PDB file of C-alpha atoms in Angstrom:
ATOM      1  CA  UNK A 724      84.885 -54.186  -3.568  1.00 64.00           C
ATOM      2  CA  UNK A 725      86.340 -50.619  -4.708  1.00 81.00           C
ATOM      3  CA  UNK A 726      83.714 -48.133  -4.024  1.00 92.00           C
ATOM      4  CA  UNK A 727      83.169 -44.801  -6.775  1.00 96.00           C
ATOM      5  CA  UNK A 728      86.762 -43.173  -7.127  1.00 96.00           C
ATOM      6  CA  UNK A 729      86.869 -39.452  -8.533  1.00 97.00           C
ATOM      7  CA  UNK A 730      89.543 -37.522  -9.513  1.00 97.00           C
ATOM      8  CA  UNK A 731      90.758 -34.923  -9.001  1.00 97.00           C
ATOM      9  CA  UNK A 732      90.017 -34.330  -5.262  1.00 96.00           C
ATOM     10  CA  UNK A 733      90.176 -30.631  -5.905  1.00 97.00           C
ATOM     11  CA  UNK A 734      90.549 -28.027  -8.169  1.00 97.00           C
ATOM     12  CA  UNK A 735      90.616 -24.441  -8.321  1.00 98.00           C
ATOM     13  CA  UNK A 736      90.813 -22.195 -11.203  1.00 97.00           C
ATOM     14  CA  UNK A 737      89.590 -18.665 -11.936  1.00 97.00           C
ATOM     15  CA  UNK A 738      86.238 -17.626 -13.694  1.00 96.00           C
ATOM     16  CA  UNK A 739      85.891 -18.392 -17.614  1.00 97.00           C
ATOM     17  CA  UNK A 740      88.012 -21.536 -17.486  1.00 97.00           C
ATOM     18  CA  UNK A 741      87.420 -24.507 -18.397  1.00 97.00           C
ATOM     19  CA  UNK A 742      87.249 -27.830 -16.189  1.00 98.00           C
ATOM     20  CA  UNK A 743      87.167 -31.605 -15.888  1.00 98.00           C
ATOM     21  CA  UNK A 744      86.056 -34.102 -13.455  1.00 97.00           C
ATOM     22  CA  UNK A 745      86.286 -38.031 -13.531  1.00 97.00           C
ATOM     23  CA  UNK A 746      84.737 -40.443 -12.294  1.00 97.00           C
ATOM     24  CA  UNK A 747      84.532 -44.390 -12.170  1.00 97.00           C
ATOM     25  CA  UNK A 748      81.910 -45.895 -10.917  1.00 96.00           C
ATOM     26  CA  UNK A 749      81.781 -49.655  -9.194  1.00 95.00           C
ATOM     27  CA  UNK A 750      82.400 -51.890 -11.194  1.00 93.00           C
ATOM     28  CA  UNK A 751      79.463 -53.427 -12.846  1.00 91.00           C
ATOM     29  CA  UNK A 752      76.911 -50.667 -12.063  1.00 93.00           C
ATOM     30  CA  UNK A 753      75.193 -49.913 -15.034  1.00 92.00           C
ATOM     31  CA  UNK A 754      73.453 -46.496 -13.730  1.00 93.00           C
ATOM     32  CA  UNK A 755      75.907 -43.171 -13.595  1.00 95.00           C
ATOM     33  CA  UNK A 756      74.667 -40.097 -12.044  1.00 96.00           C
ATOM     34  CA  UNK A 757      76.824 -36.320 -11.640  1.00 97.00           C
ATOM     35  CA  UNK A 758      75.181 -34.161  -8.666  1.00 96.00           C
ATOM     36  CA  UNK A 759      76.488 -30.543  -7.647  1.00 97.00           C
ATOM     37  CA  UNK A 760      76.403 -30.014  -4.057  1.00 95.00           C
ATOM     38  CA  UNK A 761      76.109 -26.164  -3.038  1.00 95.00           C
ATOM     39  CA  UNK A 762      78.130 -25.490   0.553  1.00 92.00           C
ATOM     40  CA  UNK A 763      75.127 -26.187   3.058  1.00 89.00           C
ATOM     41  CA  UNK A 764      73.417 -27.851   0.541  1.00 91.00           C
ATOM     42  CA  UNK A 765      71.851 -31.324  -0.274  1.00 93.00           C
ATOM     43  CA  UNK A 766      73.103 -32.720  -3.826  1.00 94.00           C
ATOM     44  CA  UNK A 767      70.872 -31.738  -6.678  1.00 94.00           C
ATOM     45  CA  UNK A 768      71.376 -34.232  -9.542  1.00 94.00           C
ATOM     46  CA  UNK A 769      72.665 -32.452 -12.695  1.00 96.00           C
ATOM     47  CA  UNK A 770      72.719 -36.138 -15.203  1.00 96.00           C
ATOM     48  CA  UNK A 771      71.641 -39.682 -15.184  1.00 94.00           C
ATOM     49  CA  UNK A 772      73.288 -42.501 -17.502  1.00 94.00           C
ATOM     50  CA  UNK A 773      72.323 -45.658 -17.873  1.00 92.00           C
ATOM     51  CA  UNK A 774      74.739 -47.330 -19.627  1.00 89.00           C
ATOM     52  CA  UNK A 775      76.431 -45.131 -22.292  1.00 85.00           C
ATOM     53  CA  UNK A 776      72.945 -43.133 -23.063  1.00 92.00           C
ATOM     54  CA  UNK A 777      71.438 -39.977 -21.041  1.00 93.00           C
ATOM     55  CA  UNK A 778      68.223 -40.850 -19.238  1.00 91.00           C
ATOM     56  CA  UNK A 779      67.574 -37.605 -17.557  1.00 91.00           C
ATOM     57  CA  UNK A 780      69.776 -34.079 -18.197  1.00 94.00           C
ATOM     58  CA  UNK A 781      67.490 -31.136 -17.429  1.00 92.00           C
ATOM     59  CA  UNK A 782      68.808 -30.081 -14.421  1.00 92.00           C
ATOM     60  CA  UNK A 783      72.417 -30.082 -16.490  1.00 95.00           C
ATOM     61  CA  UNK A 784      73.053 -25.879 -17.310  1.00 94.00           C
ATOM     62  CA  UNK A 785      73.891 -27.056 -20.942  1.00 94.00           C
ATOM     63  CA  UNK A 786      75.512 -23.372 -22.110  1.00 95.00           C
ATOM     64  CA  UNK A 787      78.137 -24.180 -19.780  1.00 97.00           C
ATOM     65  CA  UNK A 788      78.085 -28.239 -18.758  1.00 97.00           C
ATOM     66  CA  UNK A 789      78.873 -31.158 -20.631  1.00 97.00           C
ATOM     67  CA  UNK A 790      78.679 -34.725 -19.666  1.00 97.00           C
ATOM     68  CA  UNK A 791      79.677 -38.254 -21.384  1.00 95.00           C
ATOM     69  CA  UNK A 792      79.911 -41.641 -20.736  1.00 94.00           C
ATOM     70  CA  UNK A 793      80.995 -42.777 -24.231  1.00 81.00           C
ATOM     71  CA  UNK A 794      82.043 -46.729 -22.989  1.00 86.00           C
ATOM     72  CA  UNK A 795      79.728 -47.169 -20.221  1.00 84.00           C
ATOM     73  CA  UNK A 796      81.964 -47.315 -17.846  1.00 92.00           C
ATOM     74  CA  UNK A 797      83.611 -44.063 -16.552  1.00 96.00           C
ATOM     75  CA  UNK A 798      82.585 -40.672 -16.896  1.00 97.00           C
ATOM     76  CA  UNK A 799      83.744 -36.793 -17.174  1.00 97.00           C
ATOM     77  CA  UNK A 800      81.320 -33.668 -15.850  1.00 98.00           C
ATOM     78  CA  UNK A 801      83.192 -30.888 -17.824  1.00 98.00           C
ATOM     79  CA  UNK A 802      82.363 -26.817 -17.167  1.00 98.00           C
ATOM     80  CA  UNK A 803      83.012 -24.633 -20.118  1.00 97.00           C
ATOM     81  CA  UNK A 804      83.438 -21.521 -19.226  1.00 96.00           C
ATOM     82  CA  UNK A 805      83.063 -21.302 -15.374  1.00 97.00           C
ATOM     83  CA  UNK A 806      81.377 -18.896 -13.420  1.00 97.00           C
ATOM     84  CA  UNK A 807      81.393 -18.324  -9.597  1.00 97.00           C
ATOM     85  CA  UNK A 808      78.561 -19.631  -8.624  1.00 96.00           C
ATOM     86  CA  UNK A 809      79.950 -23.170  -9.952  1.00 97.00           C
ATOM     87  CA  UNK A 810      82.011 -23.255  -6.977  1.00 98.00           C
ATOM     88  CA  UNK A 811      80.618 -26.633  -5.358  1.00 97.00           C
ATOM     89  CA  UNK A 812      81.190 -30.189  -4.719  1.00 96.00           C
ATOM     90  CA  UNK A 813      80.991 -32.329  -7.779  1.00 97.00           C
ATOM     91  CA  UNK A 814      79.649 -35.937  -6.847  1.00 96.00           C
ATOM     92  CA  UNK A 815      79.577 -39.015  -8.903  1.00 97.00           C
ATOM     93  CA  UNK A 816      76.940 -42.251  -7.561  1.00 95.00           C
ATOM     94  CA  UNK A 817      76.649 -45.300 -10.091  1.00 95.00           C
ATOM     95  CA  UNK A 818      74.011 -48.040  -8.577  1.00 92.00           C
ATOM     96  CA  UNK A 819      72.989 -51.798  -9.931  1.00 90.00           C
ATOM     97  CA  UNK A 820      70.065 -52.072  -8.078  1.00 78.00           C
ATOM     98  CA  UNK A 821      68.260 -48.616  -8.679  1.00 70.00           C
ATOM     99  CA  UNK A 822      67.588 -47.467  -5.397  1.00 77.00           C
ATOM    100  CA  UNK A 823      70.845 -48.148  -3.853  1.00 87.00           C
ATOM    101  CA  UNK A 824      73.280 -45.810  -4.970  1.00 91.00           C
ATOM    102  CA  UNK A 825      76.870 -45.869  -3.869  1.00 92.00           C
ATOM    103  CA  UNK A 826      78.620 -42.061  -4.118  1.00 94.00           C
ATOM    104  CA  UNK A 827      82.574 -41.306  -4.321  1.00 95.00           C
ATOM    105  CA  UNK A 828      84.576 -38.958  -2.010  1.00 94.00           C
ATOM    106  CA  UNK A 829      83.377 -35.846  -4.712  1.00 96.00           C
ATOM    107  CA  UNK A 830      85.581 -33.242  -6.308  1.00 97.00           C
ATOM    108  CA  UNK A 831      85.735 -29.598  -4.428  1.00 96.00           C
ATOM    109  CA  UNK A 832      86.035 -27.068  -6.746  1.00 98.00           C
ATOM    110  CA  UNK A 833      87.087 -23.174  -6.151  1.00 98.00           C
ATOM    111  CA  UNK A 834      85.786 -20.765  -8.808  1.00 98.00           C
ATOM    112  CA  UNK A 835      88.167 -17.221  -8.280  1.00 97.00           C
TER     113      UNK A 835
ATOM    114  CA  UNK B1153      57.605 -30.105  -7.226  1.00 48.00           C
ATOM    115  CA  UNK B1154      59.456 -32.040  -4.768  1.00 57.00           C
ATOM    116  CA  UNK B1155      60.687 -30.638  -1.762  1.00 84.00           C
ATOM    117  CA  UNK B1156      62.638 -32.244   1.389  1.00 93.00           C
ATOM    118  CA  UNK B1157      62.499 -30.393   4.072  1.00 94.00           C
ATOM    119  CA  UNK B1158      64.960 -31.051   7.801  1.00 95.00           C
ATOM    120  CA  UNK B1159      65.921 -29.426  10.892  1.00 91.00           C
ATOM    121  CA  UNK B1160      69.593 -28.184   9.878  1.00 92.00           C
ATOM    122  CA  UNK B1161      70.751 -28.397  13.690  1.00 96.00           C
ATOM    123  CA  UNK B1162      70.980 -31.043  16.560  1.00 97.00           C
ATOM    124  CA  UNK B1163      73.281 -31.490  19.536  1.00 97.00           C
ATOM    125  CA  UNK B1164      72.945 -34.991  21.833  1.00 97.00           C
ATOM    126  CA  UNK B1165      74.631 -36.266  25.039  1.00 97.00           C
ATOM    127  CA  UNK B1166      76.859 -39.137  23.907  1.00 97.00           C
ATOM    128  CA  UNK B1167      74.515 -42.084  24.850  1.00 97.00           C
ATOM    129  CA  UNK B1168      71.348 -41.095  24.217  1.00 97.00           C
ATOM    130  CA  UNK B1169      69.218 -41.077  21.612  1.00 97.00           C
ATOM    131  CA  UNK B1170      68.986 -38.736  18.421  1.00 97.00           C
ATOM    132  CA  UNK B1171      66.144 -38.147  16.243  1.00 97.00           C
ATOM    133  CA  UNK B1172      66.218 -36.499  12.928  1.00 98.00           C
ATOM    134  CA  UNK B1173      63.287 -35.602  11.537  1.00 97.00           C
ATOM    135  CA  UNK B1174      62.527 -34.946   7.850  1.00 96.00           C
ATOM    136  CA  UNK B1175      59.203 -33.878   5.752  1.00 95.00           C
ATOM    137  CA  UNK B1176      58.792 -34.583   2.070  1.00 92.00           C
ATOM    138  CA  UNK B1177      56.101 -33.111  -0.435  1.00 86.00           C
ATOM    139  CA  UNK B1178      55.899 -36.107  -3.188  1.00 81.00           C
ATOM    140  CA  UNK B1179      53.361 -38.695  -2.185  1.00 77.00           C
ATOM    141  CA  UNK B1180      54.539 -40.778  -5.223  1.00 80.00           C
ATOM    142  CA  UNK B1181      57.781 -41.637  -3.544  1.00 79.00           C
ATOM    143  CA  UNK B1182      58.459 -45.256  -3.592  1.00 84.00           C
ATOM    144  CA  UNK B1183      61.673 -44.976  -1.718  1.00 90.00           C
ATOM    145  CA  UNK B1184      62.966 -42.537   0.902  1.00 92.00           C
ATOM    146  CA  UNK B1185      66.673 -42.212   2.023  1.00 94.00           C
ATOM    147  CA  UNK B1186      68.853 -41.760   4.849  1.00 97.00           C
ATOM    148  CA  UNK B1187      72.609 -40.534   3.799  1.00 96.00           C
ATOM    149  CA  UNK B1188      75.607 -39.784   6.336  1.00 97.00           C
ATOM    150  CA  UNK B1189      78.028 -37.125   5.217  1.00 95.00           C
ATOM    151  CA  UNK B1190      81.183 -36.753   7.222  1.00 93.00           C
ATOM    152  CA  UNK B1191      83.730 -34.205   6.450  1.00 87.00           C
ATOM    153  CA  UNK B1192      85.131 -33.572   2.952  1.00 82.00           C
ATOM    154  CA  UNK B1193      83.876 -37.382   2.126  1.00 85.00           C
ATOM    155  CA  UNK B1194      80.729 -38.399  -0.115  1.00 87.00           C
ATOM    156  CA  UNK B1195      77.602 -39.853   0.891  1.00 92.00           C
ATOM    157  CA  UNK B1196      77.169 -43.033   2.503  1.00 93.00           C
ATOM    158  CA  UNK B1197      73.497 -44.917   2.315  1.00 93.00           C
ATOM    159  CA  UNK B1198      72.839 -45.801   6.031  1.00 95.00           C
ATOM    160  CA  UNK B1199      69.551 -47.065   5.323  1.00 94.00           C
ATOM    161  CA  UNK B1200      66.309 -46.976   2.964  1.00 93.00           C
ATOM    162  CA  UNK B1201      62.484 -47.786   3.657  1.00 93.00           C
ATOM    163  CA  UNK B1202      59.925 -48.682   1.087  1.00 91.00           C
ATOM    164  CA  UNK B1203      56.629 -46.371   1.023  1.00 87.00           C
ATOM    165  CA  UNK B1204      54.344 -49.258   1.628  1.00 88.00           C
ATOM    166  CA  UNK B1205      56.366 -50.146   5.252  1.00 90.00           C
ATOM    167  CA  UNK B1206      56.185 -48.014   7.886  1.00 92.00           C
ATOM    168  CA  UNK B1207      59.512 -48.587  10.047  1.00 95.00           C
ATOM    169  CA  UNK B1208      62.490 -50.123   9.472  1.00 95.00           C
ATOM    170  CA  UNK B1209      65.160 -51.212  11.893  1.00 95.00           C
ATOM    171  CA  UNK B1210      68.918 -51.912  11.487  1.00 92.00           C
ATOM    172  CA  UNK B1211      71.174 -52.013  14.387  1.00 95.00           C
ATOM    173  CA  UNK B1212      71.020 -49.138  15.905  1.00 96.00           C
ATOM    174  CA  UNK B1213      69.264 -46.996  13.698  1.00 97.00           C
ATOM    175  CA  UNK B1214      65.167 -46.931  13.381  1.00 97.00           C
ATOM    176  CA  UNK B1215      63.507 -45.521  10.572  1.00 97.00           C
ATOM    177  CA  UNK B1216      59.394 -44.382  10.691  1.00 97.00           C
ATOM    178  CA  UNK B1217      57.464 -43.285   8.203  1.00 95.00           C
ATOM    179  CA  UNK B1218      54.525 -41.351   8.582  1.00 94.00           C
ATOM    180  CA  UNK B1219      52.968 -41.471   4.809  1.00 91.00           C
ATOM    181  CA  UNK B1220      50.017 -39.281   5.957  1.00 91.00           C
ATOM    182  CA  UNK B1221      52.108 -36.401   6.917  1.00 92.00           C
ATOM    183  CA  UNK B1222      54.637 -37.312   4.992  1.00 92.00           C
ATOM    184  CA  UNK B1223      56.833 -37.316   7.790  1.00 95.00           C
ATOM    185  CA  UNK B1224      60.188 -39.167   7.562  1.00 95.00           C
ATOM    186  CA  UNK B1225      62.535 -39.562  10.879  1.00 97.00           C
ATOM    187  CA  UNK B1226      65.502 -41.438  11.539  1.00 98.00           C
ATOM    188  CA  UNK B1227      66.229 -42.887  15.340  1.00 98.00           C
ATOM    189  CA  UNK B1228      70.077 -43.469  16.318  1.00 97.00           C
ATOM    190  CA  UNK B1229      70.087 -45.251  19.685  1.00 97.00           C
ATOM    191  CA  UNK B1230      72.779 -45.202  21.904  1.00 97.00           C
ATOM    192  CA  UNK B1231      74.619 -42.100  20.468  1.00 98.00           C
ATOM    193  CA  UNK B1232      78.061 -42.261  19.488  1.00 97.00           C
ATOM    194  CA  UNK B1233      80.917 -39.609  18.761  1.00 95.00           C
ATOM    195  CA  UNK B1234      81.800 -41.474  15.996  1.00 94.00           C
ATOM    196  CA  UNK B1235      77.881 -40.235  14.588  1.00 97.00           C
ATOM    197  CA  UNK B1236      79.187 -36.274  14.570  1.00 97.00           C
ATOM    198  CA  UNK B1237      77.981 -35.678  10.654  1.00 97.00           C
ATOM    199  CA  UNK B1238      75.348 -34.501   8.725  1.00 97.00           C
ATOM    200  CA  UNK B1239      72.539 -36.504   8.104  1.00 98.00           C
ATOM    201  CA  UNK B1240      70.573 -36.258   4.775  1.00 97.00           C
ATOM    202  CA  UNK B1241      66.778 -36.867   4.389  1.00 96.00           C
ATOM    203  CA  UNK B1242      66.278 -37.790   0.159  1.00 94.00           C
ATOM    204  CA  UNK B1243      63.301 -39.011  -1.830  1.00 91.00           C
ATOM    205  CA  UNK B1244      63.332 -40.820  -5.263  1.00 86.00           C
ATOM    206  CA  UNK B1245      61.432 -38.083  -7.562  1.00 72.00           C
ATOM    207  CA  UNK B1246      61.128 -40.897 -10.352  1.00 72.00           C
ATOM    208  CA  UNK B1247      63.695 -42.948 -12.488  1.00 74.00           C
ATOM    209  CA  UNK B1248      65.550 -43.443  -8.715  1.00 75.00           C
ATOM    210  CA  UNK B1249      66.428 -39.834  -8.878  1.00 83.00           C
ATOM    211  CA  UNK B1250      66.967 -38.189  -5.698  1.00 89.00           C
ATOM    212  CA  UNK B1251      66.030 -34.546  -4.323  1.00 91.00           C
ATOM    213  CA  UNK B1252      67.759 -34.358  -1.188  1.00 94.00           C
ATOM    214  CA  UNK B1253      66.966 -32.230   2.091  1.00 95.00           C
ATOM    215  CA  UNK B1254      69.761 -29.331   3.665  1.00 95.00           C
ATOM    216  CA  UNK B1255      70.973 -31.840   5.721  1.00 96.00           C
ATOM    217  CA  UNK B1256      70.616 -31.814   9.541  1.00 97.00           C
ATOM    218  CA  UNK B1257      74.180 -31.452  11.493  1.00 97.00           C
ATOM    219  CA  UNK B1258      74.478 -34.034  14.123  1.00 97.00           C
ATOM    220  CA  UNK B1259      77.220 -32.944  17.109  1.00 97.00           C
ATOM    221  CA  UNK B1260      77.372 -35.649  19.818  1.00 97.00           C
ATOM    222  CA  UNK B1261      78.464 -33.664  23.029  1.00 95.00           C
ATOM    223  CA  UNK B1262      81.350 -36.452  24.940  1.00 92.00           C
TER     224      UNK B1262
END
């Protein structure tokens, strides 16, 4: 069974552009979830999908974030503009059975 | 508000045991997690207990849980190299949301 693939792997750009992440979950997993993991830092969840509809955004920093998961099946986390402090690990998890949730290798990205 | 608190350090003897310990603040938790992180990859689930059991074994690895202190450990036996990561403590907050600890680096000395 493919596990969660994300893409890109990394990114960098400077402060005040804008980015995109990807991410497909396993297939037949119904719940999506984005988390931003801080260097030396757990994961803090930023979204939850189930399906195509938003169960739970308000850790998301809406100013700046945007999420969507228009078919219910893959995703994109998108920053618009960026700031520094953005600078993190971006990690998708999608899960079936709700407490079992299955993450992908993340996206690392560099805010200059 | 949920908290997960873990030792962020701990160094073993290859072959021996390890034991990462991890305290959690929301008694409501119905599930609490154990997550490996090895370098520049994501998380993978090692193992889960239910708040109504109070240990769980798989293999090598033994989970208690302490619901009075809401204490949380997780017991690798036999200590490999291949366990050099950091181990994450986590607790569903609700809707199978997880707030996750700091992490506790693992370094298995040869």
């Amino acid at each position: 069974e493919a596990g969660v693939a994300q893409s890109p792997r990394y990114k960098i750009i400077e402060k005040r552009q804008s980015v995109a992440f990807w991410c497909n979950p396993i297939s037949g997993h119904a719940t999506l979830y984005w988390y931003q993991q801080i260097l030396g830092q757990g994961p803090k969840l930023l979204i939850q999908f189930q399906n195509n509809g938003v169960v739970d955004d308000s850790q998301l920093p809406k100013d700046r974030f945007s999420a969507e998961r228009l078919k219910g099946v893959d995703s994109t986390l998108k920053i618009q503009p960026a700031k520094l402090e953005d600078s993190a690990v971006y990690l998708c998890a999608s899960s079936a059975v709700q407490h079992e949730q299955f993450f992908g290798p993340g996206t690392r990205l560099t805010v200059l | 508000g949920e908290d997960v608190e873990q030792s962020l350090f701990l160094s073993v003897r290859e072959g021996d045991s390890s034991v990462i310990n991890c305290t959690y603040t929301d008694s409501s938790s119905t599930y609490l997690y154990w997550y490996k992180q090895e370098p520049g990859a994501g998380l993978q689930l090692l193992t889960y207990i239910f708040s109504n059991m109070d240990m769980k074994q798989d293999q090598r690895l033994t989970v208690l849980l302490n619901k009075k202190d809401k204490h949380l450990s997780l017991r690798i036996a036999d200590t490999q190299t291949g366990d050099s990561a950091i181990y994450f403590c986590a607790e569903d907050a609700g809707s199978y949301q997880l707030t996750f600890g700091k992490g506790t680096k693992l370094s298995v000395i040869p």
